[in-house]
CSV table of C-alpha atoms in Angstrom, one decimal:
chain,number,residue,atom,x,y,z
A,1,MET,CA,50.3,-57.2,-43.2
A,2,SER,CA,49.7,-58.3,-46.8
A,3,GLN,CA,49.1,-61.7,-47.9
A,4,LYS,CA,48.3,-63.7,-51.1
A,5,THR,CA,45.0,-65.5,-50.1
A,6,ALA,CA,42.8,-64.9,-47.2
A,7,SER,CA,42.3,-67.8,-45.0
A,8,TYR,CA,40.8,-68.4,-41.5
A,9,GLU,CA,44.2,-68.6,-40.0
A,10,SER,CA,45.4,-65.6,-41.7
A,11,MET,CA,42.3,-63.7,-40.6
A,12,LYS,CA,42.9,-64.8,-36.9
A,13,ALA,CA,46.6,-63.5,-37.1
A,14,GLU,CA,45.3,-60.2,-38.7
A,15,HIS,CA,42.7,-60.0,-35.9
A,16,ALA,CA,45.1,-60.6,-33.1
A,17,TRP,CA,47.6,-58.1,-34.7
A,18,MET,CA,44.7,-55.4,-34.6
A,19,VAL,CA,43.8,-56.3,-31.1
A,20,VAL,CA,47.4,-56.1,-29.7
A,21,SER,CA,48.1,-52.8,-31.7
A,22,ASP,CA,45.0,-51.3,-30.3
A,23,GLN,CA,46.1,-52.2,-26.8
A,24,LEU,CA,49.7,-50.6,-27.3
A,25,GLN,CA,48.0,-47.4,-28.6
A,26,GLN,CA,45.7,-47.4,-25.6
A,27,ARG,CA,48.9,-47.6,-23.5
A,28,ASN,CA,50.5,-45.0,-25.3
A,29,ASN,CA,47.5,-42.7,-24.6
A,30,VAL,CA,47.4,-43.7,-20.9
A,31,LEU,CA,50.9,-43.1,-20.4
A,32,GLY,CA,50.6,-39.5,-22.0
A,33,ARG,CA,47.7,-38.7,-19.7
A,34,CYS,CA,49.5,-40.0,-16.6
A,35,ILE,CA,52.5,-37.9,-17.6
A,36,ALA,CA,50.5,-34.8,-17.9
A,37,HIS,CA,48.7,-35.5,-14.7
A,38,LEU,CA,52.0,-36.2,-12.7
A,39,GLU,CA,53.7,-33.0,-14.1
A,40,ARG,CA,51.4,-30.9,-12.2
A,41,PHE,CA,52.9,-32.2,-8.9
A,42,PRO,CA,56.4,-31.1,-8.2
A,43,ALA,CA,57.1,-34.1,-6.0
A,44,GLU,CA,56.0,-36.4,-8.8
A,45,THR,CA,58.5,-35.2,-11.5
A,46,ARG,CA,60.7,-38.3,-11.0
A,47,MET,CA,57.6,-40.6,-11.7
A,48,ALA,CA,56.7,-38.5,-14.6
A,49,GLY,CA,60.2,-38.8,-16.0
A,50,ARG,CA,60.1,-42.7,-15.4
A,51,LEU,CA,56.8,-43.0,-17.3
A,52,MET,CA,58.3,-40.8,-20.1
A,53,VAL,CA,61.1,-43.2,-20.5
A,54,LEU,CA,58.7,-46.0,-20.6
A,55,ARG,CA,56.7,-44.2,-23.2
A,56,TYR,CA,59.9,-43.7,-25.3
A,57,HIS,CA,60.7,-47.4,-24.9
A,58,LEU,CA,57.1,-48.2,-26.2
A,59,LYS,CA,57.4,-45.8,-29.4
A,60,MET,CA,61.1,-46.8,-30.2
A,61,SER,CA,60.5,-50.6,-29.7
A,62,LEU,CA,57.5,-50.2,-32.2
A,63,ARG,CA,59.6,-48.4,-34.7
A,64,GLN,CA,62.3,-51.1,-34.6
A,65,LEU,CA,59.7,-53.8,-34.8
A,66,THR,CA,58.1,-52.2,-37.8
A,67,GLN,CA,61.4,-51.4,-39.6
A,68,SER,CA,62.5,-55.1,-39.0
A,69,VAL,CA,59.2,-56.4,-40.6
A,70,HIS,CA,59.8,-54.1,-43.7
A,71,THR,CA,63.4,-55.1,-44.1
A,72,THR,CA,62.9,-58.9,-43.8
A,73,PRO,CA,62.9,-60.4,-47.2
A,74,ARG,CA,59.2,-61.0,-48.1
A,75,ALA,CA,57.7,-64.5,-47.7
A,76,THR,CA,56.5,-66.3,-50.8
A,77,ASP,CA,54.2,-69.1,-49.5
A,78,ASP,CA,51.1,-68.8,-47.3
A,79,ALA,CA,52.7,-70.8,-44.6
A,80,GLN,CA,55.8,-68.5,-44.5
A,81,ILE,CA,53.4,-65.4,-44.6
A,82,LEU,CA,51.2,-66.8,-41.8
A,83,ALA,CA,54.3,-67.7,-39.7
A,84,ARG,CA,55.7,-64.0,-40.0
A,85,GLN,CA,52.3,-62.6,-39.0
A,86,TRP,CA,52.3,-64.5,-35.8
A,87,GLN,CA,55.8,-63.8,-35.1
A,88,HIS,CA,55.1,-60.0,-35.4
A,89,VAL,CA,52.0,-60.5,-33.1
A,90,HIS,CA,54.0,-62.2,-30.5
A,91,GLN,CA,56.6,-59.6,-30.5
A,92,LEU,CA,54.0,-56.9,-30.2
A,93,PHE,CA,52.4,-58.9,-27.3
A,94,PHE,CA,55.7,-59.4,-25.5
A,95,LEU,CA,56.2,-55.6,-25.8
A,96,LEU,CA,52.8,-55.0,-24.4
A,97,ARG,CA,53.6,-57.3,-21.4
A,98,GLN,CA,56.7,-55.4,-20.7
A,99,ILE,CA,54.9,-52.1,-20.8
A,100,ASP,CA,52.1,-53.5,-18.5
A,101,ALA,CA,54.6,-54.8,-16.0
A,102,GLU,CA,56.6,-51.6,-15.8
A,103,PHE,CA,53.6,-49.4,-15.7
A,104,ASN,CA,52.1,-51.6,-12.7
A,105,ARG,CA,55.3,-51.2,-10.8
A,106,ALA,CA,55.0,-47.4,-11.5
A,107,THR,CA,51.4,-47.5,-10.1
A,108,ASP,CA,52.7,-49.5,-7.0
A,109,ASP,CA,55.3,-46.9,-6.4
A,110,SER,CA,53.1,-43.8,-6.8
A,111,ALA,CA,50.0,-43.0,-4.6
A,112,THR,CA,49.5,-40.0,-6.8
A,113,LEU,CA,49.2,-42.0,-9.9
A,114,ARG,CA,47.3,-44.8,-8.2
A,115,THR,CA,44.7,-42.4,-6.8
A,116,TRP,CA,44.3,-40.7,-10.2
A,117,LEU,CA,44.1,-43.9,-12.1
A,118,THR,CA,41.0,-45.0,-10.0
A,119,THR,CA,39.2,-41.7,-11.2
A,120,GLN,CA,39.8,-42.8,-15.0
A,121,ASN,CA,37.8,-44.9,-17.2
A,122,SER,CA,39.2,-48.5,-16.3
A,123,ARG,CA,37.8,-49.8,-19.6
A,124,VAL,CA,40.6,-48.2,-21.7
A,125,TYR,CA,43.3,-50.0,-19.7
A,126,ARG,CA,42.1,-53.5,-20.2
A,127,SER,CA,44.3,-56.6,-20.7
A,128,ALA,CA,44.9,-58.0,-24.2
A,129,LEU,CA,45.5,-61.5,-22.8
A,130,ILE,CA,41.6,-62.5,-23.1
A,131,HIS,CA,41.8,-61.4,-26.9
A,132,LEU,CA,45.0,-63.2,-27.9
A,133,ASN,CA,44.6,-66.5,-26.1
């Protein structure tokens, strides 16, 4: 996310982008660990497959968002640059909410997943709502 000048607003947008990007990476890591855990249980292969699809959706959505940012004509003034930064942050945050909602549904549906998650470091899977509001 390049820009011509650094302002307080552009730095806030950059910080929000870093937070939501970090949260998405954490979700990717958690999904990978959940899939690996569930694959150990033959009865949970369906749930592991569901989480694989969710992880694939996360990766493909990120790829599409990144490509759209790079193919959009470059903004020329600071206001346009800032607006595009925030638009990208909001798109990433929407994706994060989608991933969280589906992951929560999966957790509700699988006792094995729910039990295993209680043994994990809960700090890793925190909400980004606090940071972005």
